[in-house]
Amino acid sequence: MNVTIVGTGYVGLGTAIMLAYLGYQVTGLDYDEEKIQGLRDGILPIYEPGLAELLTAASPNLHWTSRYEDAIPQADFIFVCVGTPPLPDGHPNLAYLESAVRSIAQHLDGKPQIIVNKSTVPIGTGDWVMRTLEEHAALYATSHYEVVSNPEFLREGTALGDSLYPDRIVLGGSGWATERMRALYAPLIEQNFEAPAHVPRPRGYERPALVETTLTSAEMIKYSANAFLALKISYANEIAGLCECVGADIHEVTAGIGLDHRIGTRFLAAGAGWGGSCFGKDTSALISTGQDYGYNMPILRAAMSVNARQRSLVIEKLQKHLRLLKGKRVAVLGMAFKPDTDDLRDAPAHDFIARLCQLGATVVAYDPVAMPRARTEWGDLHYLEATSAHAALEGADAVIVATEWAEFRSMNWNEALCVMRNRVIVDARNIIREPLTVPAILEQIGRDHPHSSFLPASALPADKVGA
């Protein structure tokens, strides 16, 4: 079976390389000729742990092109993996999707082909895609073309494991189309492929659940899953705020409630809130869909409100101790929205840097992976780049931990803080677990630290600084 992947972003690349590794002939299609040439040369446009190694293993089965006429006619399955960014009113922008579907339609050759919506799309998009094919395909035949909704549930940073060893596969469409999809995904369903050495099969993992639904239900499953995870994060952050008021510790609270198997421990981490391309966009899309039908969704609106509040809270914690930020030097550790990726979309660090500059602070930022991408995507921000976390802290009055990279977790914070001018730490990811032995102010989310024993370096006699 031949597979074409339209769009070579985070989802498209992972899908293309995974299917090629499973033995299919896969063509990756993207309008960006520079990106396509880089892929031909083995250069990935994104960072994802292990993806380069899997690309090398799968390369004999991979082909890259920017021409629809080279990719569509021979394909048995056409996966649409283009972006659907949010519009100002919360609805997804379907311009890229519409362009891709029209171009696909113009190059269909009349044989049975399945168009797979892998992009996160509004509820009802599957029917809209079918109508678009009817209107624009020169050789359209109802019995030959089918649309399937096959939403992805990948987490950036662990996308390979999520692709090869999914907890469920959702297929929405007609019986004939989902049967064909089951055949395509047979290696994943049966787990009879050889696991890559660098992405081993998890201990105890057997096979994924297979969920077959209508197109509409599959589209709803994707949005509902992401919105629920967003709710869990916002709930943890709301409880964290109350913990600070009453003196409870959010780590202890979430550990205690997460042991209830009905709740679970995942996505209960308090901090700066969610970012990335999914949670905010998909939650907004559900709210907007409700508006279209006159249906209010107050719980989802509250989740969005709490998430926005967390970003303001981080700056407020800085202001509580530094008062005026004008003229202060603030280090921001982490720029990507989460660790093990270079994805900067809706990253909290962007809002931190923008607000700090607005308040007159000088910002020094460091990220182990995302700084090259930030140079092009964050051209609207003014900040200095540091070559390391230690370099970012030198002479700083304060530091914000914006991304929970392992590098920051394993730092010797007592040693690192000694190079700061003032030692105010806003740990927005709650990664500092060991007590600080140097004089400093530590602010975390949902954890109360007694400030009497943690003073900024500028408040100490000169002979005590660094003691």
Coordinates of C-alpha atoms in Angstrom, one line a residue, residues 75-426:
A75 CA -1.6 6.8 -3.2
D76 CA -4.0 4.4 -1.6
F77 CA -4.2 6.5 1.6
I78 CA -3.8 10.3 1.7
F79 CA -3.3 11.6 5.2
V80 CA -4.0 15.3 5.7
C81 CA -1.7 16.7 8.4
V82 CA -1.9 20.5 7.8
G83 CA -2.2 23.1 10.5
T84 CA -5.5 24.5 11.8
P85 CA -4.4 27.5 13.9
P86 CA -7.0 29.4 15.9
L87 CA -8.7 32.5 14.6
P88 CA -9.2 35.5 16.9
D89 CA -12.8 34.3 17.7
G90 CA -11.6 30.8 18.7
H91 CA -12.7 29.0 15.6
P92 CA -10.0 27.0 13.7
N93 CA -8.5 28.5 10.6
L94 CA -9.3 26.0 7.8
A95 CA -7.6 27.9 5.0
Y96 CA -4.7 25.5 4.9
L97 CA -7.0 22.5 5.0
E98 CA -9.2 23.8 2.3
S99 CA -6.2 24.5 0.0
A100 CA -4.8 21.0 0.6
V101 CA -8.2 19.2 0.0
R102 CA -8.8 21.1 -3.2
S103 CA -5.3 20.3 -4.5
I104 CA -5.8 16.7 -3.6
A105 CA -9.2 16.6 -5.4
Q106 CA -7.7 17.9 -8.6
H107 CA -5.2 15.1 -8.7
L108 CA -7.3 12.1 -7.8
D109 CA -7.3 9.6 -10.7
G110 CA -10.5 7.6 -10.1
K111 CA -9.2 4.6 -8.3
P112 CA -10.4 3.8 -4.7
Q113 CA -8.6 6.1 -2.3
I114 CA -9.1 7.0 1.3
I115 CA -8.5 10.6 2.5
V116 CA -7.6 10.5 6.2
N117 CA -8.1 13.6 8.4
K118 CA -5.2 13.5 10.8
S119 CA -5.3 17.2 11.5
T120 CA -7.3 18.4 14.4
V121 CA -10.4 19.7 12.7
P122 CA -13.8 21.1 13.7
I123 CA -16.7 18.8 14.2
G124 CA -18.3 18.2 10.8
T125 CA -15.2 18.7 8.8
G126 CA -15.2 15.2 7.5
D127 CA -18.5 15.8 5.7
W128 CA -17.2 19.1 4.4
V129 CA -14.1 17.4 3.0
M130 CA -16.3 14.9 1.2
R131 CA -18.3 17.7 -0.4
T132 CA -15.2 19.5 -1.4
L133 CA -14.0 16.4 -3.2
E134 CA -17.3 16.2 -5.0
E135 CA -17.0 19.7 -6.2
H136 CA -13.4 19.7 -7.3
A137 CA -12.4 16.2 -8.3
A138 CA -12.5 15.8 -12.1
L139 CA -13.0 12.0 -11.8
Y140 CA -15.0 12.0 -8.6
A141 CA -17.0 8.8 -7.9
T142 CA -18.8 8.3 -4.6
S143 CA -18.0 4.6 -4.4
H144 CA -14.3 5.3 -4.9
Y145 CA -13.4 8.0 -2.3
E146 CA -14.0 7.8 1.4
V147 CA -13.1 10.2 4.2
V148 CA -11.9 8.8 7.5
S149 CA -11.3 10.8 10.8
N150 CA -8.2 9.3 12.5
P151 CA -7.2 11.9 15.2
E152 CA -3.7 11.8 16.6
F153 CA -3.0 11.6 20.3
L154 CA 0.7 12.4 20.3
R155 CA 2.7 14.2 23.0
E156 CA 5.6 16.2 21.7
G157 CA 8.7 14.9 23.3
T158 CA 7.3 11.3 23.4
A159 CA 5.8 11.3 20.0
L160 CA 7.6 8.1 18.7
G161 CA 6.5 6.0 21.6
D162 CA 2.9 7.4 21.3
S163 CA 2.9 6.5 17.6
L164 CA 4.3 3.0 17.8
Y165 CA 2.6 2.0 21.0
P166 CA -0.7 3.9 21.2
D167 CA -3.2 3.4 23.9
R168 CA -6.0 3.6 21.4
I169 CA -6.6 4.0 17.6
V170 CA -9.7 6.0 16.7
L171 CA -11.2 5.4 13.2
G172 CA -14.3 7.3 12.2
G173 CA -16.0 6.6 8.9
S174 CA -17.9 4.0 6.8
G175 CA -17.4 0.3 7.4
W176 CA -15.5 -0.1 4.1
A177 CA -13.1 2.7 4.9
T178 CA -12.4 1.7 8.5
E179 CA -11.8 -1.9 7.3
R180 CA -9.1 -0.6 5.0
M181 CA -7.6 1.5 7.8
R182 CA -7.5 -1.6 10.0
A183 CA -5.5 -3.3 7.3
L184 CA -3.1 -0.4 7.1
Y185 CA -2.7 -0.2 10.9
A186 CA -2.4 -4.0 11.3
P187 CA 1.2 -3.9 12.4
L188 CA 0.3 -1.4 15.1
I189 CA -2.9 -3.3 16.1
E190 CA -1.1 -6.6 16.3
Q191 CA 2.2 -5.2 17.5
N192 CA 4.1 -7.7 15.3
F193 CA 6.8 -5.3 14.1
E194 CA 10.3 -5.2 15.4
A195 CA 10.6 -2.4 17.9
P196 CA 13.3 0.1 17.2
A197 CA 16.2 -0.3 19.6
H198 CA 16.0 3.4 20.7
V199 CA 12.2 3.2 21.2
P200 CA 11.6 -0.1 22.9
R201 CA 8.2 -1.6 23.4
P202 CA 7.0 -0.6 26.9
R203 CA 7.1 -3.4 29.5
G204 CA 3.7 -5.0 29.7
Y205 CA 2.3 -3.4 26.6
E206 CA 0.3 -5.7 24.4
R207 CA -1.9 -3.9 21.8
P208 CA -3.9 -0.7 21.5
A209 CA -7.7 -0.4 21.9
L210 CA -9.5 0.0 18.5
V211 CA -12.4 2.5 18.5
E212 CA -14.5 2.6 15.4
T213 CA -17.1 5.4 15.2
T214 CA -18.9 7.8 12.9
L215 CA -16.9 10.7 11.4
T216 CA -18.5 13.2 13.8
S217 CA -17.9 11.1 17.0
A218 CA -14.2 10.7 16.0
E219 CA -13.8 14.4 15.6
M220 CA -15.5 15.0 18.9
I221 CA -13.3 12.5 20.7
K222 CA -10.1 14.5 19.7
Y223 CA -11.4 17.8 21.0
S224 CA -13.0 16.4 24.1
A225 CA -9.8 14.5 25.1
N226 CA -7.6 17.6 24.8
A227 CA -10.1 19.8 26.6
F228 CA -10.4 17.3 29.5
L229 CA -6.6 17.3 29.9
A230 CA -6.6 21.1 29.9
L231 CA -9.3 21.0 32.6
K232 CA -7.2 18.7 34.8
I233 CA -4.2 21.1 34.5
S234 CA -6.3 24.2 35.3
Y235 CA -8.0 22.3 38.2
A236 CA -4.5 21.5 39.7
N237 CA -3.6 25.2 39.3
E238 CA -6.8 26.4 40.9
I239 CA -6.2 24.1 43.9
A240 CA -2.5 25.2 44.0
G241 CA -3.7 28.8 44.5
L242 CA -5.8 27.8 47.5
C243 CA -2.9 25.7 48.9
E244 CA -0.8 28.9 49.0
C245 CA -3.6 30.6 50.9
V246 CA -3.9 27.9 53.6
G247 CA -0.4 26.6 53.8
A248 CA -0.9 23.2 52.1
D249 CA 1.6 21.7 49.6
I250 CA 0.2 21.0 46.1
H251 CA 2.7 18.2 45.6
E252 CA 1.3 16.3 48.6
V253 CA -2.3 17.2 47.6
T254 CA -2.1 16.0 44.0
A255 CA -0.2 12.9 45.0
G256 CA -3.0 12.0 47.4
I257 CA -5.9 12.6 45.0
G258 CA -4.1 11.1 42.0
L259 CA -3.9 7.7 43.7
D260 CA -7.6 7.5 43.2
H261 CA -7.7 5.4 40.0
R262 CA -10.8 7.4 38.9
I263 CA -8.6 10.5 38.8
G264 CA -5.0 9.4 38.1
T265 CA -1.8 11.3 38.6
R266 CA -1.1 12.5 35.1
F267 CA -1.8 16.1 34.1
L268 CA -2.2 17.2 37.7
A269 CA 1.0 19.1 37.8
A270 CA 0.6 22.7 39.0
G271 CA 2.7 25.4 37.3
A272 CA 2.6 28.0 34.6
G273 CA -0.2 26.3 32.8
W274 CA -0.4 24.6 29.4
G275 CA 1.0 25.9 26.1
G276 CA 1.6 24.3 22.7
S277 CA -0.6 24.0 19.7
C278 CA -3.4 21.8 21.1
F279 CA -4.9 22.4 24.5
G280 CA -5.7 26.1 24.1
K281 CA -6.8 25.8 20.4
D282 CA -8.9 22.7 20.9
T283 CA -10.6 24.1 24.1
S284 CA -11.4 27.3 22.3
A285 CA -12.7 25.4 19.3
L286 CA -15.2 23.5 21.5
I287 CA -16.3 26.7 23.2
S288 CA -16.8 28.3 19.7
T289 CA -18.7 25.3 18.4
G290 CA -21.0 25.5 21.4
Q291 CA -21.6 29.2 20.6
D292 CA -22.6 28.3 17.1
Y293 CA -25.4 26.2 18.6
G294 CA -26.3 28.6 21.4
Y295 CA -24.8 26.2 23.9
N296 CA -22.7 27.7 26.7
M297 CA -19.7 25.8 28.1
P298 CA -18.8 27.6 31.4
I299 CA -16.4 24.8 32.7
L300 CA -14.2 25.1 29.6
R301 CA -14.3 28.9 29.8
A302 CA -13.1 28.7 33.4
A303 CA -10.2 26.4 32.4
M304 CA -9.1 29.0 29.8
S305 CA -9.4 31.8 32.4
V306 CA -7.3 29.9 35.0
N307 CA -4.6 29.2 32.5
A308 CA -4.3 32.8 31.5
R309 CA -4.2 33.8 35.2
Q310 CA -1.2 31.5 35.8
R311 CA 1.0 33.5 33.4
S312 CA 0.1 36.7 35.2
L313 CA 0.7 35.1 38.5
V314 CA 4.4 34.4 37.7
I315 CA 5.1 38.0 37.0
E316 CA 3.2 39.1 40.1
K317 CA 5.4 36.8 42.2
L318 CA 8.4 38.6 40.8
Q319 CA 7.0 42.0 41.5
K320 CA 6.1 41.0 45.1
H321 CA 9.8 40.8 45.9
L322 CA 11.6 43.1 43.4
R323 CA 8.9 45.7 43.4
L324 CA 9.9 47.7 40.3
L325 CA 11.2 45.6 37.5
K326 CA 12.5 48.5 35.5
G327 CA 16.3 48.2 35.3
K328 CA 16.3 44.7 36.7
R329 CA 17.9 41.7 34.9
V330 CA 15.7 38.6 34.8
A331 CA 16.8 35.2 33.5
V332 CA 14.2 33.0 31.8
L333 CA 15.2 29.3 31.8
G334 CA 13.3 27.4 29.1
M335 CA 11.5 28.8 26.0
A336 CA 9.8 25.8 24.5
F337 CA 6.3 25.1 25.8
K338 CA 7.4 21.8 27.3
P339 CA 10.7 19.8 27.5
D340 CA 12.1 17.6 24.8
T341 CA 10.7 19.7 22.0
D342 CA 11.6 23.0 20.2
D343 CA 7.9 23.9 19.7
L344 CA 7.3 27.5 20.8
R345 CA 3.6 27.8 20.0
D346 CA 1.7 29.5 22.9
A347 CA 4.7 28.9 25.2
P348 CA 4.4 30.6 28.6
A349 CA 8.0 31.9 28.2
H350 CA 6.9 34.1 25.3
D351 CA 4.4 35.9 27.5
F352 CA 6.9 36.2 30.4
I353 CA 9.5 37.8 28.2
A354 CA 7.0 40.2 26.6
R355 CA 5.6 41.3 29.9
L356 CA 9.1 41.7 31.5
C357 CA 10.2 43.9 28.6
Q358 CA 7.1 45.9 28.9
L359 CA 7.9 46.6 32.5
G360 CA 11.4 47.7 31.7
A361 CA 13.4 44.6 32.6
T362 CA 16.4 43.2 30.7
V363 CA 15.7 39.6 29.9
V364 CA 18.3 36.9 29.4
A365 CA 16.9 33.6 28.0
Y366 CA 18.3 30.1 27.6
D367 CA 16.8 26.9 26.2
P368 CA 18.7 23.7 25.5
V369 CA 17.0 23.2 22.1
A370 CA 14.6 25.9 21.1
M371 CA 16.8 29.0 20.8
P372 CA 17.5 28.7 17.0
R373 CA 13.8 28.4 16.3
A374 CA 13.0 31.4 18.6
R375 CA 15.3 33.6 16.5
T376 CA 12.9 33.4 13.6
E377 CA 9.6 32.8 15.4
W378 CA 10.0 35.3 18.2
G379 CA 11.2 38.3 16.2
D380 CA 8.8 40.5 18.1
L381 CA 10.6 40.0 21.4
H382 CA 13.6 41.7 22.8
Y383 CA 15.9 39.5 24.9
L384 CA 19.5 38.4 25.2
E385 CA 20.6 34.8 24.5
A386 CA 22.7 32.9 27.0
T387 CA 24.9 30.0 26.2
S388 CA 24.0 28.1 29.3
A389 CA 21.7 28.2 32.3
H390 CA 24.7 29.3 34.4
A391 CA 25.5 32.1 32.0
A392 CA 21.9 33.3 32.1
L393 CA 22.0 33.6 35.9
E394 CA 25.2 35.6 36.0
G395 CA 24.4 39.0 37.4
A396 CA 20.6 38.4 37.3
D397 CA 18.3 39.9 39.9
A398 CA 15.7 37.1 39.4
V399 CA 15.2 33.9 37.5
I400 CA 12.0 32.3 36.1
V401 CA 12.0 28.6 35.4
A402 CA 9.6 28.4 32.5
T403 CA 10.2 24.9 31.1
E404 CA 10.9 21.8 33.2
W405 CA 13.9 20.6 31.2
A406 CA 15.9 17.7 32.9
E407 CA 18.9 20.0 32.7
F408 CA 17.3 22.4 35.1
R409 CA 16.0 19.7 37.4
S410 CA 19.5 18.3 37.8
M411 CA 21.2 21.6 38.4
N412 CA 23.1 22.3 41.6
W413 CA 20.9 25.3 42.5
N414 CA 22.8 26.2 45.6
E415 CA 25.9 26.6 43.5
A416 CA 24.2 28.2 40.5
L417 CA 22.5 30.9 42.6
C418 CA 25.8 32.3 43.9
V419 CA 26.4 34.1 40.6
M420 CA 23.2 36.1 40.8
R421 CA 23.1 39.7 42.0
N422 CA 19.8 39.2 43.8
R423 CA 18.5 35.7 44.4
V424 CA 14.8 35.7 43.6
I425 CA 13.6 32.4 42.0
V426 CA 10.1 32.0 40.6

